[in-house]
Amino acid sequence: KQDLNDLFDEVDNNGDGVLDMDELENMLAHPKVRMWLGELGIDSTDTQSLFELLDDGDGVIQRDEFVNGICRIKGEARAQDLLPVSTNVMRILGHCKVTRHCCERMAETM
């Protein structure tokens, strides 16, 4: 985590304590950074996707979002990581089927 904090400090060009899209793009322009992230199992080829994964929705990446986010997404997904996602997808699919059935019944009565 210290390495990630150091990297954050290095790429926070204006020292405001957050990374914007331009700062993240500049960081990912360095081959050593891309290689290091690749060793962590993080795809650094799509800056926009990485930004969206790390950002909490306010348009900038705070230090804790960066450090915790990189730690969270590094490496390959494990079965225990994917099980809750799969369960939620199946639950949502069930709701979609019920909604479709209700819509079809409403359409039949019109």
PDB file of C-alpha atoms in Angstrom:
ATOM      1  CA  LYS A   1       0.000   0.000   0.000  1.00  0.00           C
ATOM      2  CA  GLN A   2       2.893   2.338   0.609  1.00  0.00           C
ATOM      3  CA  ASP A   3       3.975   1.942  -3.026  1.00  0.00           C
ATOM      4  CA  LEU A   4       0.466   2.927  -4.119  1.00  0.00           C
ATOM      5  CA  ASN A   5       0.518   5.962  -1.826  1.00  0.00           C
ATOM      6  CA  ASP A   6       3.884   6.969  -3.258  1.00  0.00           C
ATOM      7  CA  LEU A   7       2.574   6.531  -6.810  1.00  0.00           C
ATOM      8  CA  PHE A   8      -0.469   8.659  -5.967  1.00  0.00           C
ATOM      9  CA  ASP A   9       1.777  11.451  -4.656  1.00  0.00           C
ATOM     10  CA  GLU A  10       3.920  11.228  -7.779  1.00  0.00           C
ATOM     11  CA  VAL A  11       1.036  11.587 -10.233  1.00  0.00           C
ATOM     12  CA  ASP A  12      -0.986  14.161  -8.282  1.00  0.00           C
ATOM     13  CA  ASN A  13       0.629  16.940 -10.325  1.00  0.00           C
ATOM     14  CA  ASN A  14      -1.187  19.901  -8.807  1.00  0.00           C
ATOM     15  CA  GLY A  15      -1.056  18.570  -5.224  1.00  0.00           C
ATOM     16  CA  ASP A  16      -4.797  18.869  -4.613  1.00  0.00           C
ATOM     17  CA  GLY A  17      -5.021  15.377  -3.115  1.00  0.00           C
ATOM     18  CA  VAL A  18      -7.142  13.921  -5.910  1.00  0.00           C
ATOM     19  CA  LEU A  19      -6.518  12.494  -9.367  1.00  0.00           C
ATOM     20  CA  ASP A  20      -8.516  13.651 -12.335  1.00  0.00           C
ATOM     21  CA  MET A  21      -8.747  11.911 -15.702  1.00  0.00           C
ATOM     22  CA  ASP A  22      -5.762  13.815 -17.121  1.00  0.00           C
ATOM     23  CA  GLU A  23      -3.532  12.859 -14.194  1.00  0.00           C
ATOM     24  CA  LEU A  24      -4.563   9.218 -14.500  1.00  0.00           C
ATOM     25  CA  GLU A  25      -3.863   9.302 -18.258  1.00  0.00           C
ATOM     26  CA  ASN A  26      -0.425  10.802 -17.589  1.00  0.00           C
ATOM     27  CA  MET A  27       0.266   8.072 -15.034  1.00  0.00           C
ATOM     28  CA  LEU A  28      -0.730   5.340 -17.469  1.00  0.00           C
ATOM     29  CA  ALA A  29       1.465   6.848 -20.171  1.00  0.00           C
ATOM     30  CA  HIS A  30       4.544   5.624 -18.289  1.00  0.00           C
ATOM     31  CA  PRO A  31       5.571   2.123 -19.420  1.00  0.00           C
ATOM     32  CA  LYS A  32       6.900   1.212 -15.946  1.00  0.00           C
ATOM     33  CA  VAL A  33       3.556   2.035 -14.347  1.00  0.00           C
ATOM     34  CA  ARG A  34       1.663  -0.001 -16.971  1.00  0.00           C
ATOM     35  CA  MET A  35       4.053  -2.908 -16.435  1.00  0.00           C
ATOM     36  CA  TRP A  36       3.699  -2.717 -12.640  1.00  0.00           C
ATOM     37  CA  LEU A  37      -0.105  -2.602 -12.858  1.00  0.00           C
ATOM     38  CA  GLY A  38       0.019  -5.506 -15.311  1.00  0.00           C
ATOM     39  CA  GLU A  39       1.998  -7.519 -12.769  1.00  0.00           C
ATOM     40  CA  LEU A  40      -0.805  -6.818 -10.290  1.00  0.00           C
ATOM     41  CA  GLY A  41      -3.290  -8.176 -12.837  1.00  0.00           C
ATOM     42  CA  ILE A  42      -4.782  -4.782 -13.673  1.00  0.00           C
ATOM     43  CA  ASP A  43      -5.572  -3.908 -17.283  1.00  0.00           C
ATOM     44  CA  SER A  44      -4.283  -0.381 -17.777  1.00  0.00           C
ATOM     45  CA  THR A  45      -5.095  -0.114 -21.484  1.00  0.00           C
ATOM     46  CA  ASP A  46      -8.525   1.486 -20.962  1.00  0.00           C
ATOM     47  CA  THR A  47      -8.077   4.647 -18.904  1.00  0.00           C
ATOM     48  CA  GLN A  48     -11.793   5.469 -18.852  1.00  0.00           C
ATOM     49  CA  SER A  49     -12.768   2.054 -17.472  1.00  0.00           C
ATOM     50  CA  LEU A  50     -10.043   2.147 -14.823  1.00  0.00           C
ATOM     51  CA  PHE A  51     -11.111   5.661 -13.821  1.00  0.00           C
ATOM     52  CA  GLU A  52     -14.733   4.539 -13.465  1.00  0.00           C
ATOM     53  CA  LEU A  53     -13.698   1.527 -11.378  1.00  0.00           C
ATOM     54  CA  LEU A  54     -11.707   3.696  -8.976  1.00  0.00           C
ATOM     55  CA  ASP A  55     -13.964   6.773  -8.818  1.00  0.00           C
ATOM     56  CA  ASP A  56     -16.897   6.853  -6.407  1.00  0.00           C
ATOM     57  CA  GLY A  57     -18.871   9.035  -8.810  1.00  0.00           C
ATOM     58  CA  ASP A  58     -17.651  12.520  -7.920  1.00  0.00           C
ATOM     59  CA  GLY A  59     -15.404  12.810 -10.994  1.00  0.00           C
ATOM     60  CA  VAL A  60     -12.089  12.593  -9.145  1.00  0.00           C
ATOM     61  CA  ILE A  61     -10.166   9.809  -7.445  1.00  0.00           C
ATOM     62  CA  GLN A  62      -9.337  10.401  -3.783  1.00  0.00           C
ATOM     63  CA  ARG A  63      -6.190   8.824  -2.316  1.00  0.00           C
ATOM     64  CA  ASP A  64      -8.158   6.144  -0.443  1.00  0.00           C
ATOM     65  CA  GLU A  65     -10.223   5.364  -3.555  1.00  0.00           C
ATOM     66  CA  PHE A  66      -6.994   4.890  -5.510  1.00  0.00           C
ATOM     67  CA  VAL A  67      -5.162   2.756  -2.959  1.00  0.00           C
ATOM     68  CA  ASN A  68      -8.143   0.663  -1.873  1.00  0.00           C
ATOM     69  CA  GLY A  69      -9.469   0.398  -5.427  1.00  0.00           C
ATOM     70  CA  ILE A  70      -6.185  -0.888  -6.857  1.00  0.00           C
ATOM     71  CA  CYS A  71      -5.931  -3.389  -3.990  1.00  0.00           C
ATOM     72  CA  ARG A  72      -9.525  -4.478  -4.587  1.00  0.00           C
ATOM     73  CA  ILE A  73      -9.262  -5.014  -8.349  1.00  0.00           C
ATOM     74  CA  LYS A  74      -5.776  -6.467  -8.503  1.00  0.00           C
ATOM     75  CA  GLY A  75      -5.437 -10.096  -9.476  1.00  0.00           C
ATOM     76  CA  GLU A  76      -7.880 -12.445 -11.071  1.00  0.00           C
ATOM     77  CA  ALA A  77     -11.393 -12.832  -9.780  1.00  0.00           C
ATOM     78  CA  ARG A  78     -11.839 -15.780  -7.470  1.00  0.00           C
ATOM     79  CA  ALA A  79     -14.930 -17.938  -7.225  1.00  0.00           C
ATOM     80  CA  GLN A  80     -15.747 -16.460  -3.805  1.00  0.00           C
ATOM     81  CA  ASP A  81     -15.630 -12.993  -5.367  1.00  0.00           C
ATOM     82  CA  LEU A  82     -17.943 -13.961  -8.211  1.00  0.00           C
ATOM     83  CA  LEU A  83     -20.542 -15.907  -6.230  1.00  0.00           C
ATOM     84  CA  PRO A  84     -22.372 -12.826  -4.854  1.00  0.00           C
ATOM     85  CA  VAL A  85     -22.377 -11.261  -8.318  1.00  0.00           C
ATOM     86  CA  SER A  86     -23.803 -14.414  -9.861  1.00  0.00           C
ATOM     87  CA  THR A  87     -26.457 -14.644  -7.159  1.00  0.00           C
ATOM     88  CA  ASN A  88     -27.514 -11.033  -7.730  1.00  0.00           C
ATOM     89  CA  VAL A  89     -27.625 -11.505 -11.496  1.00  0.00           C
ATOM     90  CA  MET A  90     -29.893 -14.528 -11.095  1.00  0.00           C
ATOM     91  CA  ARG A  91     -32.152 -12.586  -8.711  1.00  0.00           C
ATOM     92  CA  ILE A  92     -32.379  -9.666 -11.156  1.00  0.00           C
ATOM     93  CA  LEU A  93     -33.086 -12.052 -14.035  1.00  0.00           C
ATOM     94  CA  GLY A  94     -35.969 -13.513 -12.041  1.00  0.00           C
ATOM     95  CA  HIS A  95     -37.414 -10.035 -11.505  1.00  0.00           C
ATOM     96  CA  CYS A  96     -37.062  -9.289 -15.223  1.00  0.00           C
ATOM     97  CA  LYS A  97     -38.954 -12.456 -16.124  1.00  0.00           C
ATOM     98  CA  VAL A  98     -41.800 -11.578 -13.736  1.00  0.00           C
ATOM     99  CA  THR A  99     -41.950  -8.042 -15.136  1.00  0.00           C
ATOM    100  CA  ARG A 100     -42.019  -9.332 -18.713  1.00  0.00           C
ATOM    101  CA  HIS A 101     -44.800 -11.788 -17.851  1.00  0.00           C
ATOM    102  CA  CYS A 102     -46.843  -8.996 -16.248  1.00  0.00           C
ATOM    103  CA  CYS A 103     -46.334  -6.746 -19.283  1.00  0.00           C
ATOM    104  CA  GLU A 104     -47.408  -9.533 -21.645  1.00  0.00           C
ATOM    105  CA  ARG A 105     -50.548 -10.150 -19.596  1.00  0.00           C
ATOM    106  CA  MET A 106     -51.364  -6.434 -19.601  1.00  0.00           C
ATOM    107  CA  ALA A 107     -50.842  -6.301 -23.378  1.00  0.00           C
ATOM    108  CA  GLU A 108     -53.210  -9.250 -23.864  1.00  0.00           C
ATOM    109  CA  THR A 109     -56.008  -7.500 -21.968  1.00  0.00           C
ATOM    110  CA  MET A 110     -55.784  -4.333 -24.054  1.00  0.00           C
TER     111      MET A 110
END
